[in-house]
mmCIF file of C-alpha atoms in Angstrom:
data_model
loop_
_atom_site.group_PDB
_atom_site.id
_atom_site.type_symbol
_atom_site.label_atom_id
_atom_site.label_comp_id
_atom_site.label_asym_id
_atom_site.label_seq_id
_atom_site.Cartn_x
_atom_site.Cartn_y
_atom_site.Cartn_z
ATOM 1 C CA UNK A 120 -0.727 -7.770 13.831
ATOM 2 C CA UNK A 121 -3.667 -8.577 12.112
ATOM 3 C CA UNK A 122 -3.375 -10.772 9.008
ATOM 4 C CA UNK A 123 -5.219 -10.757 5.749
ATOM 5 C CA UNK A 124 -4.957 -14.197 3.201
ATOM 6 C CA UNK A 125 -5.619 -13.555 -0.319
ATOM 7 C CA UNK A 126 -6.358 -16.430 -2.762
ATOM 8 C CA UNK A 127 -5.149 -17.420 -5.197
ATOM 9 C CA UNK A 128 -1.694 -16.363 -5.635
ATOM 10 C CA UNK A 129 -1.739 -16.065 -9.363
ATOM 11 C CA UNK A 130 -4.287 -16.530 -11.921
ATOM 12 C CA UNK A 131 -3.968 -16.345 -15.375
ATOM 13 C CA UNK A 132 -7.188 -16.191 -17.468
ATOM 14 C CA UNK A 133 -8.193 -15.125 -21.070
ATOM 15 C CA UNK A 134 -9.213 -11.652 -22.126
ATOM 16 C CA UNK A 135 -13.039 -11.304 -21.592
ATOM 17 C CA UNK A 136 -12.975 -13.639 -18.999
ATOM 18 C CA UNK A 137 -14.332 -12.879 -15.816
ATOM 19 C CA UNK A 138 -11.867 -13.070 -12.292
ATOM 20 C CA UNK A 139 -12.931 -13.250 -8.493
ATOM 21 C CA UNK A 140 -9.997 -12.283 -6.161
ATOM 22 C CA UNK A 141 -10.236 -13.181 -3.123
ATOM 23 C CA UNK A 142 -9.185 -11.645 0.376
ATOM 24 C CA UNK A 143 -10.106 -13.767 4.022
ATOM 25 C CA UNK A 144 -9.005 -11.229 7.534
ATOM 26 C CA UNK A 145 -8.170 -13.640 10.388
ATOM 27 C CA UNK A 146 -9.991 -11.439 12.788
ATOM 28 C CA UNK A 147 -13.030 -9.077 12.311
ATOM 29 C CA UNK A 148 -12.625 -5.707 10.824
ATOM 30 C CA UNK A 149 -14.593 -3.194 9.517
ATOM 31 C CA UNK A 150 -12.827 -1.568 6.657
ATOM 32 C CA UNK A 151 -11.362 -3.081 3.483
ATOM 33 C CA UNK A 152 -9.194 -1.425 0.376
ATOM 34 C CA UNK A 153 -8.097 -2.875 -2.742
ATOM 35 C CA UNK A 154 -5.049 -2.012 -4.375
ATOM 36 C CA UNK A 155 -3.257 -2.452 -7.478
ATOM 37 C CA UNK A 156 0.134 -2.101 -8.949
ATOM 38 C CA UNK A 157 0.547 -2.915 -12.807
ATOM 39 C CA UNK A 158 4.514 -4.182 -12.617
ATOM 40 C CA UNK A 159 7.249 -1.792 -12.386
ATOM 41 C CA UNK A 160 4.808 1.120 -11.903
ATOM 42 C CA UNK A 161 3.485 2.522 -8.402
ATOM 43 C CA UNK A 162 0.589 1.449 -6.149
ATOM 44 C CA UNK A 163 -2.800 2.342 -6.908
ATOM 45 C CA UNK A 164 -5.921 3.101 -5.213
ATOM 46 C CA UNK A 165 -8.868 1.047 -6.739
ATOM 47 C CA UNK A 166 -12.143 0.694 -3.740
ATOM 48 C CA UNK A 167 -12.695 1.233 -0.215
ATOM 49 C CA UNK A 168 -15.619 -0.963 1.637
ATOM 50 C CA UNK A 169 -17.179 -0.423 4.687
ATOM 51 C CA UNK A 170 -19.711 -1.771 6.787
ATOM 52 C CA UNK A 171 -20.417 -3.172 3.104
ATOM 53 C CA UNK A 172 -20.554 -0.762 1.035
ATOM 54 C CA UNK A 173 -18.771 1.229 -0.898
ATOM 55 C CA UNK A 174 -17.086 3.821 0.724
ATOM 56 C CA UNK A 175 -15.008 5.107 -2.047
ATOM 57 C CA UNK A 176 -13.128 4.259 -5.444
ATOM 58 C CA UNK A 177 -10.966 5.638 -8.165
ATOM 59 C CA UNK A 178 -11.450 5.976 -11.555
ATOM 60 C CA UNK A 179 -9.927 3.156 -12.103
ATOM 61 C CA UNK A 180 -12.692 1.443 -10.410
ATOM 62 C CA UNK A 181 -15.215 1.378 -13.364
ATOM 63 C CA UNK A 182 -18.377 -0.660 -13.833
ATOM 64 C CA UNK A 183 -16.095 -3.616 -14.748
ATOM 65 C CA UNK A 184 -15.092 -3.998 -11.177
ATOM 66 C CA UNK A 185 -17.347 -4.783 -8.420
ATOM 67 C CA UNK A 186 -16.657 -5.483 -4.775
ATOM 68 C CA UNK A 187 -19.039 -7.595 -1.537
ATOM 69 C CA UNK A 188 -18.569 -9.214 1.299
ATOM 70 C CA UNK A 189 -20.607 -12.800 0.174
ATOM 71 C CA UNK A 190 -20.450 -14.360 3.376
ATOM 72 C CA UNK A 191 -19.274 -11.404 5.913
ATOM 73 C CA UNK A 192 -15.581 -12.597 6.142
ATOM 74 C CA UNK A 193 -14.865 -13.095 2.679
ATOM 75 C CA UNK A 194 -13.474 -9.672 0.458
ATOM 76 C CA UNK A 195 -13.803 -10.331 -2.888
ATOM 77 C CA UNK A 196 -13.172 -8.122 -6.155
ATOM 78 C CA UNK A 197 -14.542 -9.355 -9.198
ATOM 79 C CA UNK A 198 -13.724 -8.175 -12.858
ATOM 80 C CA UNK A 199 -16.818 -9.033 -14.849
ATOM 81 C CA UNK A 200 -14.317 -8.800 -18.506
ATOM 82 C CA UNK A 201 -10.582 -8.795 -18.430
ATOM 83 C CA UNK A 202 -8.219 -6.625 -20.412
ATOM 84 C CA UNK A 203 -4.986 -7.145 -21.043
ATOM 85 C CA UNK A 204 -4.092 -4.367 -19.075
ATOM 86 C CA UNK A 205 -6.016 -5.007 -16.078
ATOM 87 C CA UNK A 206 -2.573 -7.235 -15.480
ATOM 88 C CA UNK A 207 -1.072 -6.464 -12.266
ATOM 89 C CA UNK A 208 -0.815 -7.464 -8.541
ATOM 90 C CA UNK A 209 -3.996 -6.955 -6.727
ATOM 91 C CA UNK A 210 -3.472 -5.838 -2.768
ATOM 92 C CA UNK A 211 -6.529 -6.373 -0.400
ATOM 93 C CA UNK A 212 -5.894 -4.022 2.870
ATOM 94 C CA UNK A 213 -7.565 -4.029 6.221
ATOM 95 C CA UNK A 214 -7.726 -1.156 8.748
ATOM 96 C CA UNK A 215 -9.177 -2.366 11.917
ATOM 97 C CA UNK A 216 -10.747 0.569 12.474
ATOM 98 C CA UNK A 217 -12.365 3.534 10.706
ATOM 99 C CA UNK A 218 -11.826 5.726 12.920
ATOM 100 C CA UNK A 219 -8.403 5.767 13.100
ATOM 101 C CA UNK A 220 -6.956 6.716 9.537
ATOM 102 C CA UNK A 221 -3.758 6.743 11.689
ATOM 103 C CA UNK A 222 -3.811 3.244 12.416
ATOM 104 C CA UNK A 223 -1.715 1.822 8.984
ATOM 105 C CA UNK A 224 -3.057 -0.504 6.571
ATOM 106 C CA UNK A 225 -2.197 -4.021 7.083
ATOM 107 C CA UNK A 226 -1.340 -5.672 3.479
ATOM 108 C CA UNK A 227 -1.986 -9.194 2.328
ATOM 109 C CA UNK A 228 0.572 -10.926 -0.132
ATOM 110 C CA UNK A 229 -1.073 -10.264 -3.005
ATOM 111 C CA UNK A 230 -2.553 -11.985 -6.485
ATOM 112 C CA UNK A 231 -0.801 -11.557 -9.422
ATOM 113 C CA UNK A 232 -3.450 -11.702 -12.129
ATOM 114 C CA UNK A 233 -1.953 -12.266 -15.993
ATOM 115 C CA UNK A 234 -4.422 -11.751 -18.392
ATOM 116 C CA UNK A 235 -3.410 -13.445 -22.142
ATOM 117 C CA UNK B 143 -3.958 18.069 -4.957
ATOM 118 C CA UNK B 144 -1.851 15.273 -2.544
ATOM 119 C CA UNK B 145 1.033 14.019 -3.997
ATOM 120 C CA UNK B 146 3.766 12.092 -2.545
ATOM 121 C CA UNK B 147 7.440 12.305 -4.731
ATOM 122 C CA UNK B 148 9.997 9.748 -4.434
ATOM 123 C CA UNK B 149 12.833 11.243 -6.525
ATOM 124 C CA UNK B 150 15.456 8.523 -6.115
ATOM 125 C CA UNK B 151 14.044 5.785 -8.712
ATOM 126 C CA UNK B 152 17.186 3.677 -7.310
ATOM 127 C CA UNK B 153 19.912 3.631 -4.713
ATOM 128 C CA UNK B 154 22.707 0.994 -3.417
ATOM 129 C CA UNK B 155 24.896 0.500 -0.375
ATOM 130 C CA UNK B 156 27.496 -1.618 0.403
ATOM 131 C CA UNK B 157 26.218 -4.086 3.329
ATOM 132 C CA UNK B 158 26.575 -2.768 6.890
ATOM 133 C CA UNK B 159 26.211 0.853 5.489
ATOM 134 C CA UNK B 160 24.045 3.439 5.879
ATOM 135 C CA UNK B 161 21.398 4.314 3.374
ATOM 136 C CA UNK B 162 18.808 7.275 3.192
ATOM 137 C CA UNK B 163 15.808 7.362 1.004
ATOM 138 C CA UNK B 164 14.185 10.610 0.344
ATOM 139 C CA UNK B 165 10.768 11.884 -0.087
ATOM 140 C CA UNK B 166 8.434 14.913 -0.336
ATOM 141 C CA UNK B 167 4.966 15.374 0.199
ATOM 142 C CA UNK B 168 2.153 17.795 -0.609
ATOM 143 C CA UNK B 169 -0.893 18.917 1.436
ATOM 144 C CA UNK B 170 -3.094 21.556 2.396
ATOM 145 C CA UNK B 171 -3.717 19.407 5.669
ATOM 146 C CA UNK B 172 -2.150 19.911 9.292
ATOM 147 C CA UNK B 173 -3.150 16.568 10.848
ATOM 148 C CA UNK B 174 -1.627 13.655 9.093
ATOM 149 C CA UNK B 175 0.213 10.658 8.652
ATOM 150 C CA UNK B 176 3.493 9.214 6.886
ATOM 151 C CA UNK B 177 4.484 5.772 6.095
ATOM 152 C CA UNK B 178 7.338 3.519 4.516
ATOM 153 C CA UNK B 179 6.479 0.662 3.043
ATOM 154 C CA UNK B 180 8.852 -2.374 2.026
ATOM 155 C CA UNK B 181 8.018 -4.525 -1.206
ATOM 156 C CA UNK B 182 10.640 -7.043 -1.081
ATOM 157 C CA UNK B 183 10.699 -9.581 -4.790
ATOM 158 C CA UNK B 184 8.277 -11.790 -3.447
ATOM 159 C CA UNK B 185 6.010 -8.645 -3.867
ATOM 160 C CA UNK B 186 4.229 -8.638 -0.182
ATOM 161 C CA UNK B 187 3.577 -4.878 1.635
ATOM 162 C CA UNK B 188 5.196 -4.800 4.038
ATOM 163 C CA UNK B 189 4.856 -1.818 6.960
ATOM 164 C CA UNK B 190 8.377 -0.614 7.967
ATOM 165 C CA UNK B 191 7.820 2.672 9.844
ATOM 166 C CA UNK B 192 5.281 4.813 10.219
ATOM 167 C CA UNK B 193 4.719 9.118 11.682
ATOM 168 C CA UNK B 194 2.344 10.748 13.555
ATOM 169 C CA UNK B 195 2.641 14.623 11.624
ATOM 170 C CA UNK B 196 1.881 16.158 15.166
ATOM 171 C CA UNK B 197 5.057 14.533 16.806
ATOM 172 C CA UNK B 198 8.299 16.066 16.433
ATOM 173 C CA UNK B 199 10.061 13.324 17.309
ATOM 174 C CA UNK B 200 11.527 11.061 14.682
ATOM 175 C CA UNK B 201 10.095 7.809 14.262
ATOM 176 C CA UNK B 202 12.187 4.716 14.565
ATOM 177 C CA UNK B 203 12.181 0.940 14.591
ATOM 178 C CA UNK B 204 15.183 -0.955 15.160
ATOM 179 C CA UNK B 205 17.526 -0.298 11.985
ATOM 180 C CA UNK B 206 14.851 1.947 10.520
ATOM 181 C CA UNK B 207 14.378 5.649 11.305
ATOM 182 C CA UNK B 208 12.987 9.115 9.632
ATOM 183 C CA UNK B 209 13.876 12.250 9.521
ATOM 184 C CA UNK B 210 10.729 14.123 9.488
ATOM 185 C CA UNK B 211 10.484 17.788 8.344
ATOM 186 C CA UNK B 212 7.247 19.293 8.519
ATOM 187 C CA UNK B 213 7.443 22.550 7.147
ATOM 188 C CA UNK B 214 9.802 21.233 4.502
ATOM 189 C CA UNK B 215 7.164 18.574 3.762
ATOM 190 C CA UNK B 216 10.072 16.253 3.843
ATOM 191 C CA UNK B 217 9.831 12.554 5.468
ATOM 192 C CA UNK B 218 13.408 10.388 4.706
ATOM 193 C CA UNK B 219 14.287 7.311 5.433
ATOM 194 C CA UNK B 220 17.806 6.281 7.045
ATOM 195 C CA UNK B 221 18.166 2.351 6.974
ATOM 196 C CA UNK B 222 21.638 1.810 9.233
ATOM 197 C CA UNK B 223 23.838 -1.055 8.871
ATOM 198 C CA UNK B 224 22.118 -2.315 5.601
ATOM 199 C CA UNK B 225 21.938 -5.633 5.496
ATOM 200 C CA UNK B 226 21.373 -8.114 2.098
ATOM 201 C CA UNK B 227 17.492 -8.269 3.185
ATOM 202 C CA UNK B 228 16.840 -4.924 3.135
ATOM 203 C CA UNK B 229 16.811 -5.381 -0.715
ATOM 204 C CA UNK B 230 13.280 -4.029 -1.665
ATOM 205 C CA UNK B 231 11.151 -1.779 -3.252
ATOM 206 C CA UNK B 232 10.562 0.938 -0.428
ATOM 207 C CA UNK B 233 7.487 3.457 -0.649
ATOM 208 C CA UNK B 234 6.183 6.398 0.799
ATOM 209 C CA UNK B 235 2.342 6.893 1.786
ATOM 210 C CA UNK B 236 0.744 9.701 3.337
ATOM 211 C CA UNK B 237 -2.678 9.299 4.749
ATOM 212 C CA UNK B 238 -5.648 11.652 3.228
ATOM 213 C CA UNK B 239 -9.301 11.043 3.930
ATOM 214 C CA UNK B 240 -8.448 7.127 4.688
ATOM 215 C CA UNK B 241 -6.928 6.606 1.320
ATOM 216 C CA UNK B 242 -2.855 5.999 1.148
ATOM 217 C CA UNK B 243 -1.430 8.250 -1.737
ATOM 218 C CA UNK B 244 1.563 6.487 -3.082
ATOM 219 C CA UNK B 245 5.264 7.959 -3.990
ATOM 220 C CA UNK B 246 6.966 5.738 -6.661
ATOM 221 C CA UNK B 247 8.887 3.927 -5.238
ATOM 222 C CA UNK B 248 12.865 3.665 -4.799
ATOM 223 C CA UNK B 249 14.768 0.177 -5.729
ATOM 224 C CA UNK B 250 17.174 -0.452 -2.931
ATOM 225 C CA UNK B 251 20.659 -2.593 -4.033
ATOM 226 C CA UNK B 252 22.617 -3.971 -1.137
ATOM 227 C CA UNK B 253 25.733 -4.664 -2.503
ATOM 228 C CA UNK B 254 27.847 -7.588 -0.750
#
């Protein structure tokens, strides 16, 4: 199974502030989702990144959000000024391969981002 | 439009039971695929089963298993002998153009 390690855990920052989540595969893959799920509500859709770009995003996904690969292993999602309701848990996803949208998407735990 | 509908917003058993979780689905597509996914409190994702929409036959995993109705657009999940760490938030996905559309969710209470 592969695994995916997303830093930090939790962050709380200040409204207007700027965030970088962070999401680390153990092994190579090729394509990378992010995810979010304000509490109590359901899952949603934010980017999809391969072969780094962008391969698609939501609406959510406006020009507050950005996405890269810095380093090639490291995912990261940035949100240049933070709302109060960009609150929520943010899910980075791997699918090893693009080719198979059967193959399931492999979660990592999650940062729970609080913005005050 | 693809749209996944969880209608049970919650459901208990009593441990060692049996539970099923229902869900519906919508899609102009033929070739396709279903997933449950577990969110226990510590708020991971966590893959429980997942179906191939060209199989007939019912997916299962240990405890876990679906009942999969394709013309109904139907794709349940039976958890049997509940136990106290089945205790989750359980979702269903359905796979369109490499994106997972997202029911819900259904809060599962194992009572002891």
């Amino acid at each position: 199974e592969p695994e995916v390690t997303q830093t930090p855990s939790h962050q709380v920052t200040q409204m207007g502030q700027e965030v970088i989540l962070r999401c680390v595969p153990i092994s190579n893959h090729l394509y990378f989702y992010w995810y979010r799920q304000i509490l109590g509500q359901k899952v949603e859709f934010l980017v999809s990144f391969y072969n780094n770009e962008i391969s698609e995003k939501s609406e959510i996904f406006d020009d507050q959000f950005s996405v890269e690969r810095p380093d090639g292993s490291n995912f990261t999602l940035k949100i240049r000024s933070t709302k109060l309701e960009d609150s929520a848990m943010y899910f980075c996803a791997i699918r090893s391969s693009r080719s198979s949208y059967n193959s399931p998407l492999h979660f990592g735990n999650g940062t729970r981002l609080t913005v005050t | 439009a693809q749209t996944v509908t969880q209608s049970q917003p919650e459901m208990s058993v009593q441990e060692a039971e049996t539970v099923t979780l229902s869900c519906t689905y919508d899609t102009s597509e033929s070739d396709y695929y279903l997933f449950w996914y577990k969110q226990p409190p510590s708020r991971q994702m966590i893959l429980v089963i997942r179906q191939e929409a060209y199989k007939q036959q019912n997916a299962t995993e240990n405890r876990f298993s679906v009942n999969f109705q394709k013309a109904a657009k139907s794709f349940s999940l039976k958890i049997s002998d509940s136990q106290l760490g089945d205790a989750a938030m359980y979702f269903c996905a359905f796979t369109f153009n490499y994106q997972l559309i997202w029911g819900a969710g259904t809060k599962l209470i194992i009572k002891p």
